[in-house]
Amino acid sequence: MTINVLLYPNFTVLDAFGPVEVLGSLPGREMRYLSPDGGIVRSGQGVPVETEVMETMAPGGVLLIPGGMGSRPLAKDEAFLARLKALAEQADYVLCVCTGSALLARTGLLDGRRATSNKTAFDWVRSCGPDVLWQRQARWVADGKYYTSAGVSAGTDMALGFVRDLFGAEEAETICRRMEYHWNRDADNDIF
Amino acid sequence: MTINVLLYPNFTVLDAFGPVEVLGSLPGREMRYLSPDGGIVRSGQGVPVETEVMETMAPGGVLLIPGGMGSRPLAKDEAFLARLKALAEQADYVLCVCTGSALLARTGLLDGRRATSNKTAFDWVRSCGPDVLWQRQARWVADGKYYTSAGVSAGTDMALGFVRDLFGAEEAETICRRMEYHWNRDADNDIF
């Protein structure tokens, strides 16, 4: 299984690399780091990550979309959104963290589906997908091939939940133990 | 305050970027990403991060040392350990996550001090610093300017604890809320 991580300027570092820690632990996985233009992309915390152009993604696998302040300009960029829609349609699964779900919502692919996002930007995210069935109170939501999580660290909980759904609880618990992670195992338990 | 993140081939991605999410939220902070040789460094999960040579670090600030499989060869590399010792002495604070504490222990700077590390590598880490007062049951330990944490995700708890120690509980709780993070606030509470 290939894990395709879509980065962009001003992504939130833990949105991407919490799930990467989890999914990167899967046996036999391949990791790819992509972005709209390729080259070095800096997170909101200035982490410079080398990426390849997003269209080099092969069909299938997982597409991971982090949130971050950089999602605001991209949510208005129709050319980018068309490219994102094409990739999301080709992926077997799409995992969005935080305001990453706003970007996916703007493609229309979440219309009529249940989804969530982080709390502080919730109204803006909702405006990005008026026909999405937004769940305000959720740590993460799975609907078909689309997984969406609440803010930042909720993405790590969701990634473990995704591993549990696909590969079973034992695999998820093994990864959780190795990470010495306090996993919020219940997708509906949202204290924020 | 400058946050200097020391990366090396096969570092563990969440060890570094959980604390970076926390410390990168501090007002006025500067973030630097360093490595022994500079250039692109790949984490164990294949994340390619652009770095500068470690000696470009300015005195003062925070030095963050993640763990990972790549710590094993470095713990035997006397030339690297001498360079690491020089940087750690210059830093105002040194934060080690997981097996990052093995590297710091090998410099001798933890001798006679309390420290911890992750569970699965604990015996190896202990062998890297026979004169360190290792605490097996701890989420994180602070002793003077040296902070050390248990495995992987414990580094994020420690980073929030470090912010609380230096800047107060309100600052730490603000960052925690923005991250929607289930913070294990008690350094002594270790369920692993």
CSV table of C-alpha atoms in Angstrom, one decimal:
chain,number,residue,atom,x,y,z
A,1,MET,CA,0.0,0.0,0.0
A,2,THR,CA,1.3,3.4,-1.0
A,3,ILE,CA,0.8,6.3,1.4
A,4,ASN,CA,0.7,9.6,-0.5
A,5,VAL,CA,1.1,12.7,1.7
A,6,LEU,CA,0.0,15.9,0.0
A,7,LEU,CA,1.9,18.9,1.4
A,8,TYR,CA,1.6,22.6,0.6
A,9,PRO,CA,3.1,25.8,2.0
A,10,ASN,CA,2.0,26.4,5.6
A,11,PHE,CA,0.6,22.9,6.3
A,12,THR,CA,0.5,22.0,10.0
A,13,VAL,CA,3.4,19.7,10.8
A,14,LEU,CA,1.6,17.4,13.2
A,15,ASP,CA,-1.4,17.0,10.9
A,16,ALA,CA,0.9,15.3,8.4
A,17,PHE,CA,3.5,13.6,10.5
A,18,GLY,CA,1.3,12.2,13.3
A,19,PRO,CA,-0.5,10.0,10.7
A,20,VAL,CA,2.8,9.4,8.9
A,21,GLU,CA,4.2,7.9,12.1
A,22,VAL,CA,1.3,5.5,12.2
A,23,LEU,CA,0.9,4.7,8.5
A,24,GLY,CA,4.7,4.5,8.1
A,25,SER,CA,4.7,1.6,10.6
A,26,LEU,CA,2.6,-0.6,8.3
A,27,PRO,CA,4.6,-3.5,6.9
A,28,GLY,CA,5.3,-3.2,3.2
A,29,ARG,CA,4.0,0.4,2.8
A,30,GLU,CA,5.6,2.9,0.5
A,31,MET,CA,5.7,6.6,1.5
A,32,ARG,CA,5.4,9.4,-1.0
A,33,TYR,CA,5.6,13.2,-0.3
A,34,LEU,CA,3.8,15.3,-2.8
A,35,SER,CA,2.8,18.9,-3.4
A,36,PRO,CA,1.2,21.1,-6.0
A,37,ASP,CA,4.5,22.3,-7.5
A,38,GLY,CA,7.1,19.8,-6.1
A,39,GLY,CA,10.4,20.9,-4.6
A,40,ILE,CA,10.8,22.1,-1.0
A,41,VAL,CA,7.6,22.9,0.9
A,42,ARG,CA,7.7,24.6,4.3
A,43,SER,CA,5.2,23.8,7.1
A,44,GLY,CA,3.8,26.6,9.3
A,45,GLN,CA,6.6,25.6,11.7
A,46,GLY,CA,9.2,26.1,8.9
A,47,VAL,CA,10.0,22.4,8.4
A,48,PRO,CA,11.4,22.2,4.8
A,49,VAL,CA,10.2,19.0,3.2
A,50,GLU,CA,11.3,17.8,-0.2
A,51,THR,CA,8.3,16.8,-2.4
A,52,GLU,CA,7.4,15.6,-5.9
A,53,VAL,CA,4.6,17.1,-8.1
A,54,MET,CA,1.3,15.6,-7.0
A,55,GLU,CA,0.4,14.2,-10.4
A,56,THR,CA,3.2,11.6,-9.9
A,57,MET,CA,0.9,9.8,-7.5
A,58,ALA,CA,-0.1,6.3,-8.8
A,59,PRO,CA,-3.8,5.3,-8.7
A,60,GLY,CA,-4.8,3.5,-5.5
A,61,GLY,CA,-3.4,3.7,-2.0
A,62,VAL,CA,-4.0,6.3,0.6
A,63,LEU,CA,-4.1,10.1,0.0
A,64,LEU,CA,-3.4,12.0,3.2
A,65,ILE,CA,-4.4,15.7,3.3
A,66,PRO,CA,-3.2,17.7,6.3
A,67,GLY,CA,-4.7,21.1,7.4
A,68,GLY,CA,-3.0,24.3,8.1
A,69,MET,CA,-3.2,28.1,7.4
A,70,GLY,CA,-2.1,27.3,3.8
A,71,SER,CA,-5.4,25.6,3.2
A,72,ARG,CA,-7.1,29.0,3.1
A,73,PRO,CA,-5.7,30.3,-0.2
A,74,LEU,CA,-5.8,26.8,-1.8
A,75,ALA,CA,-9.6,26.5,-1.0
A,76,LYS,CA,-10.1,29.4,-3.5
A,77,ASP,CA,-7.7,28.0,-6.1
A,78,GLU,CA,-10.0,26.3,-8.7
A,79,ALA,CA,-7.1,24.9,-10.7
A,80,PHE,CA,-5.6,23.2,-7.6
A,81,LEU,CA,-9.1,21.9,-6.5
A,82,ALA,CA,-9.6,20.2,-9.9
A,83,ARG,CA,-6.2,18.5,-9.6
A,84,LEU,CA,-7.0,17.5,-6.0
A,85,LYS,CA,-10.3,16.0,-7.1
A,86,ALA,CA,-8.6,13.9,-9.7
A,87,LEU,CA,-6.2,12.5,-7.2
A,88,ALA,CA,-8.8,11.9,-4.5
A,89,GLU,CA,-11.0,10.0,-7.1
A,90,GLN,CA,-8.0,7.8,-7.9
A,91,ALA,CA,-7.1,7.0,-4.3
A,92,ASP,CA,-8.5,3.9,-2.6
A,93,TYR,CA,-8.8,6.0,0.7
A,94,VAL,CA,-8.6,9.7,1.4
A,95,LEU,CA,-7.7,10.8,5.0
A,96,CYS,CA,-8.1,14.5,5.8
A,97,VAL,CA,-6.8,16.1,9.0
A,98,CYS,CA,-8.1,19.4,10.5
A,99,THR,CA,-8.8,21.9,7.7
A,100,GLY,CA,-7.6,19.4,5.2
A,101,SER,CA,-11.3,18.4,5.0
A,102,ALA,CA,-12.1,21.9,3.8
A,103,LEU,CA,-10.0,21.3,0.7
A,104,LEU,CA,-11.7,17.9,0.0
A,105,ALA,CA,-15.1,19.5,0.6
A,106,ARG,CA,-14.4,22.1,-2.0
A,107,THR,CA,-14.0,19.4,-4.6
A,108,GLY,CA,-17.6,18.2,-4.0
A,109,LEU,CA,-16.5,14.7,-3.2
A,110,LEU,CA,-17.8,14.9,0.4
A,111,ASP,CA,-21.3,16.1,-0.6
A,112,GLY,CA,-24.0,14.1,1.1
A,113,ARG,CA,-21.3,12.4,3.3
A,114,ARG,CA,-20.6,12.7,7.0
A,115,ALA,CA,-17.3,14.5,7.8
A,116,THR,CA,-15.7,16.6,10.5
A,117,SER,CA,-12.9,19.1,11.0
A,118,ASN,CA,-11.2,21.2,13.7
A,119,LYS,CA,-13.2,23.4,16.1
A,120,THR,CA,-11.7,26.8,15.7
A,121,ALA,CA,-12.1,26.9,12.0
A,122,PHE,CA,-15.4,24.9,11.9
A,123,ASP,CA,-17.6,27.7,10.5
A,124,TRP,CA,-15.2,28.4,7.6
A,125,VAL,CA,-14.8,24.7,6.9
A,126,ARG,CA,-18.6,24.3,6.8
A,127,SER,CA,-18.8,27.2,4.3
A,128,CYS,CA,-16.4,25.2,2.0
A,129,GLY,CA,-19.0,22.4,1.7
A,130,PRO,CA,-22.6,23.4,2.3
A,131,ASP,CA,-23.9,20.0,1.2
A,132,VAL,CA,-21.6,18.0,3.5
A,133,LEU,CA,-23.1,16.4,6.6
A,134,TRP,CA,-20.7,18.1,9.0
A,135,GLN,CA,-20.4,16.5,12.5
A,136,ARG,CA,-19.3,19.1,15.0
A,137,GLN,CA,-18.8,16.6,17.8
A,138,ALA,CA,-16.5,13.9,16.6
A,139,ARG,CA,-12.8,12.9,17.0
A,140,TRP,CA,-13.0,11.5,13.5
A,141,VAL,CA,-15.6,10.3,11.0
A,142,ALA,CA,-15.3,7.5,8.4
A,143,ASP,CA,-17.8,7.5,5.5
A,144,GLY,CA,-17.0,5.1,2.7
A,145,LYS,CA,-13.4,5.7,1.5
A,146,TYR,CA,-13.3,9.1,3.1
A,147,TYR,CA,-11.9,9.7,6.6
A,148,THR,CA,-11.9,13.1,8.2
A,149,SER,CA,-10.6,14.2,11.7
A,150,ALA,CA,-10.9,17.0,14.1
A,151,GLY,CA,-7.9,19.3,14.8
A,152,VAL,CA,-4.2,18.5,14.5
A,153,SER,CA,-3.6,15.6,17.0
A,154,ALA,CA,-6.9,14.0,16.2
A,155,GLY,CA,-5.3,12.9,12.9
A,156,THR,CA,-3.1,10.5,14.8
A,157,ASP,CA,-6.2,8.9,16.5
A,158,MET,CA,-7.9,8.7,13.1
A,159,ALA,CA,-4.9,7.1,11.4
A,160,LEU,CA,-4.8,4.4,14.1
A,161,GLY,CA,-8.6,3.9,13.6
A,162,PHE,CA,-8.0,3.6,9.9
A,163,VAL,CA,-5.4,0.9,10.5
A,164,ARG,CA,-7.8,-0.9,12.9
A,165,ASP,CA,-10.6,-0.8,10.2
A,166,LEU,CA,-8.4,-2.2,7.5
A,167,PHE,CA,-5.9,-4.4,9.3
A,168,GLY,CA,-7.5,-5.2,12.6
A,169,ALA,CA,-7.2,-4.1,16.2
A,170,GLU,CA,-4.0,-6.1,16.9
A,171,GLU,CA,-2.0,-4.2,14.2
A,172,ALA,CA,-3.3,-0.9,15.5
A,173,GLU,CA,-2.5,-1.7,19.1
A,174,THR,CA,1.0,-2.9,18.2
A,175,ILE,CA,1.7,0.5,16.5
A,176,CYS,CA,0.1,2.4,19.4
A,177,ARG,CA,2.3,0.6,21.9
A,178,ARG,CA,5.5,1.2,19.9
A,179,MET,CA,4.6,4.9,19.8
A,180,GLU,CA,3.8,4.8,23.6
A,181,TYR,CA,0.7,6.7,22.5
A,182,HIS,CA,-2.4,7.6,24.6
A,183,TRP,CA,-4.8,6.7,21.8
A,184,ASN,CA,-8.4,8.0,22.0
A,185,ARG,CA,-9.8,4.8,20.5
A,186,ASP,CA,-13.5,6.0,20.3
A,187,ALA,CA,-14.1,8.1,17.2
A,188,ASP,CA,-17.2,9.7,18.9
A,189,ASN,CA,-15.3,10.7,22.1
A,190,ASP,CA,-14.5,14.4,21.4
A,191,ILE,CA,-13.6,16.5,24.5
A,192,PHE,CA,-13.0,19.6,22.4
B,1,MET,CA,14.1,31.8,21.5
B,2,THR,CA,15.6,29.6,18.8
B,3,ILE,CA,14.5,26.0,18.6
B,4,ASN,CA,17.3,23.9,17.1
B,5,VAL,CA,16.0,20.5,15.8
B,6,LEU,CA,18.9,18.0,15.3
B,7,LEU,CA,17.9,15.4,12.7
B,8,TYR,CA,19.9,12.4,11.3
B,9,PRO,CA,19.2,9.6,8.9
B,10,ASN,CA,16.4,7.3,10.3
B,11,PHE,CA,15.2,9.6,13.0
B,12,THR,CA,11.6,8.9,14.2
B,13,VAL,CA,9.3,11.5,12.6
B,14,LEU,CA,6.9,12.0,15.5
B,15,ASP,CA,9.8,12.3,18.0
B,16,ALA,CA,10.8,15.4,16.2
B,17,PHE,CA,7.6,16.9,14.8
B,18,GLY,CA,5.3,16.4,17.8
B,19,PRO,CA,7.6,18.7,19.9
B,20,VAL,CA,8.0,21.0,16.8
B,21,GLU,CA,4.2,21.5,16.7
B,22,VAL,CA,4.3,22.6,20.3
B,23,LEU,CA,7.5,24.7,20.4
B,24,GLY,CA,6.8,26.1,16.9
B,25,SER,CA,3.6,27.7,18.4
B,26,LEU,CA,5.6,29.9,20.8
B,27,PRO,CA,5.4,33.6,20.0
B,28,GLY,CA,8.6,34.9,18.5
B,29,ARG,CA,10.4,31.6,18.2
B,30,GLU,CA,12.9,30.8,15.4
B,31,MET,CA,13.0,27.3,14.1
B,32,ARG,CA,16.2,25.7,12.7
B,33,TYR,CA,16.6,22.2,11.3
B,34,LEU,CA,20.1,20.8,11.6
B,35,SER,CA,22.0,17.5,11.0
B,36,PRO,CA,25.6,16.2,11.1
B,37,ASP,CA,26.3,16.8,7.4
B,38,GLY,CA,23.5,19.2,6.3
B,39,GLY,CA,21.4,18.6,3.2
B,40,ILE,CA,18.4,16.3,2.9
B,41,VAL,CA,17.9,13.9,5.8
B,42,ARG,CA,15.3,11.1,5.6
B,43,SER,CA,13.3,9.9,8.7
B,44,GLY,CA,12.6,6.3,9.3
B,45,GLN,CA,9.3,7.0,7.5
B,46,GLY,CA,11.1,8.4,4.5
B,47,VAL,CA,10.3,12.1,5.1
B,48,PRO,CA,13.0,14.1,3.3
B,49,VAL,CA,13.8,17.2,5.4
B,50,GLU,CA,16.3,19.9,4.3
B,51,THR,CA,18.8,20.7,7.0
B,52,GLU,CA,21.9,22.8,7.7
B,53,VAL,CA,25.1,21.6,9.3
B,54,MET,CA,24.7,21.3,13.0
B,55,GLU,CA,27.6,23.7,13.8
B,56,THR,CA,25.6,26.6,12.4
B,57,MET,CA,23.6,26.5,15.6
B,58,ALA,CA,24.0,29.8,17.6
B,59,PRO,CA,24.7,29.5,21.4
B,60,GLY,CA,21.6,29.5,23.6
B,61,GLY,CA,18.0,28.4,22.8
B,62,VAL,CA,16.7,24.9,22.7
B,63,LEU,CA,18.4,21.8,21.3
B,64,LEU,CA,15.8,19.0,20.4
B,65,ILE,CA,17.2,15.5,19.9
B,66,PRO,CA,14.7,12.9,18.5
B,67,GLY,CA,15.2,9.2,18.7
B,68,GLY,CA,15.0,6.6,16.1
B,69,MET,CA,16.9,3.6,14.6
B,70,GLY,CA,19.5,6.0,13.3
B,71,SER,CA,20.6,6.7,16.9
B,72,ARG,CA,22.2,3.2,17.1
B,73,PRO,CA,25.2,3.9,14.7
B,74,LEU,CA,25.5,7.5,16.0
B,75,ALA,CA,25.9,6.3,19.6
B,76,LYS,CA,29.1,4.6,18.5
B,77,ASP,CA,30.4,7.6,16.4
B,78,GLU,CA,32.9,9.3,18.8
B,79,ALA,CA,33.4,12.2,16.4
B,80,PHE,CA,29.7,12.9,16.2
B,81,LEU,CA,29.4,12.6,20.0
B,82,ALA,CA,32.1,15.2,20.6
B,83,ARG,CA,30.2,17.6,18.2
B,84,LEU,CA,26.9,16.9,19.9
B,85,LYS,CA,28.5,17.5,23.4
B,86,ALA,CA,29.7,20.9,22.2
B,87,LEU,CA,26.2,21.9,21.0
B,88,ALA,CA,24.5,20.6,24.1
B,89,GLU,CA,26.8,22.6,26.3
B,90,GLN,CA,26.0,25.7,24.3
B,91,ALA,CA,22.2,25.3,24.4
B,92,ASP,CA,20.1,26.8,27.2
B,93,TYR,CA,17.9,23.7,27.2
B,94,VAL,CA,18.3,20.2,25.7
B,95,LEU,CA,15.2,18.1,25.1
B,96,CYS,CA,15.6,14.5,24.2
B,97,VAL,CA,12.8,12.2,22.9
B,98,CYS,CA,12.9,8.4,23.1
B,99,THR,CA,16.4,7.0,22.2
B,100,GLY,CA,17.6,10.6,21.7
B,101,SER,CA,18.5,10.4,25.3
B,102,ALA,CA,21.0,7.6,24.5
B,103,LEU,CA,22.9,10.0,22.3
B,104,LEU,CA,23.0,12.7,25.0
B,105,ALA,CA,24.0,10.0,27.6
B,106,ARG,CA,26.9,9.0,25.5
B,107,THR,CA,28.3,12.6,25.8
B,108,GLY,CA,28.5,12.2,29.6
B,109,LEU,CA,26.4,15.3,30.1
B,110,LEU,CA,23.6,13.3,31.8
B,111,ASP,CA,26.0,11.6,34.3
B,112,GLY,CA,24.6,11.9,37.9
B,113,ARG,CA,21.3,13.3,36.5
B,114,ARG,CA,17.8,11.8,36.3
B,115,ALA,CA,16.7,10.9,32.8
B,116,THR,CA,14.3,8.5,31.0
B,117,SER,CA,13.8,7.0,27.5
B,118,ASN,CA,11.5,4.6,25.7
B,119,LYS,CA,10.5,1.2,27.0
B,120,THR,CA,11.5,-1.2,24.2
B,121,ALA,CA,15.1,0.1,24.0
B,122,PHE,CA,15.5,0.8,27.7
B,123,ASP,CA,18.3,-1.7,28.4
B,124,TRP,CA,20.3,-0.5,25.4
B,125,VAL,CA,19.8,3.2,26.4
B,126,ARG,CA,20.9,2.4,30.0
B,127,SER,CA,24.1,0.8,28.6
B,128,CYS,CA,24.8,4.2,26.8
B,129,GLY,CA,25.1,6.0,30.2
B,130,PRO,CA,25.9,3.7,33.1
B,131,ASP,CA,26.2,6.7,35.5
B,132,VAL,CA,22.9,8.3,34.5
B,133,LEU,CA,20.1,7.9,37.1
B,134,TRP,CA,17.6,6.3,34.7
B,135,GLN,CA,13.9,6.4,35.6
B,136,ARG,CA,12.1,3.5,34.0
B,137,GLN,CA,8.6,4.7,35.1
B,138,ALA,CA,8.3,8.2,33.8
B,139,ARG,CA,6.5,10.0,30.9
B,140,TRP,CA,9.2,12.6,31.0
B,141,VAL,CA,12.0,13.8,33.4
B,142,ALA,CA,13.4,17.3,33.9
B,143,ASP,CA,16.8,17.7,35.6
B,144,GLY,CA,18.3,21.2,35.3
B,145,LYS,CA,18.5,22.2,31.7
B,146,TYR,CA,18.0,18.6,30.5
B,147,TYR,CA,14.6,17.2,29.6
B,148,THR,CA,14.2,13.6,28.5
B,149,SER,CA,11.0,11.7,27.5
B,150,ALA,CA,9.7,8.2,27.1
B,151,GLY,CA,8.9,6.8,23.6
B,152,VAL,CA,7.8,8.8,20.5
B,153,SER,CA,4.5,10.5,21.5
B,154,ALA,CA,5.8,11.2,25.1
B,155,GLY,CA,8.0,13.9,23.5
B,156,THR,CA,4.9,16.0,22.8
B,157,ASP,CA,3.8,15.7,26.4
B,158,MET,CA,7.3,16.7,27.5
B,159,ALA,CA,7.4,19.7,25.1
B,160,LEU,CA,4.1,21.0,26.6
B,161,GLY,CA,5.6,20.4,30.1
B,162,PHE,CA,8.6,22.4,29.1
B,163,VAL,CA,6.4,25.3,27.9
B,164,ARG,CA,4.5,25.2,31.2
B,165,ASP,CA,7.8,25.3,33.2
B,166,LEU,CA,9.2,28.2,31.2
B,167,PHE,CA,6.2,30.2,30.2
B,168,GLY,CA,3.4,29.1,32.5
B,169,ALA,CA,0.3,26.8,32.4
B,170,GLU,CA,-1.8,29.3,30.4
B,171,GLU,CA,0.6,29.3,27.4
B,172,ALA,CA,0.8,25.5,27.5
B,173,GLU,CA,-3.0,25.0,27.7
B,174,THR,CA,-3.5,27.5,24.9
B,175,ILE,CA,-1.2,25.5,22.6
B,176,CYS,CA,-2.8,22.2,23.8
B,177,ARG,CA,-6.3,23.4,22.9
B,178,ARG,CA,-5.2,24.6,19.5
B,179,MET,CA,-3.8,21.2,18.8
B,180,GLU,CA,-6.9,19.5,20.2
B,181,TYR,CA,-4.4,17.3,22.1
B,182,HIS,CA,-5.1,14.8,24.9
B,183,TRP,CA,-2.2,16.0,27.0
B,184,ASN,CA,-0.9,13.7,29.7
B,185,ARG,CA,-0.1,16.6,32.0
B,186,ASP,CA,1.6,14.5,34.8
B,187,ALA,CA,5.3,13.7,34.1
B,188,ASP,CA,5.1,10.8,36.5
B,189,ASN,CA,2.0,9.2,34.9
B,190,ASP,CA,3.4,6.5,32.6
B,191,ILE,CA,1.1,3.7,31.5
B,192,PHE,CA,3.7,2.0,29.4
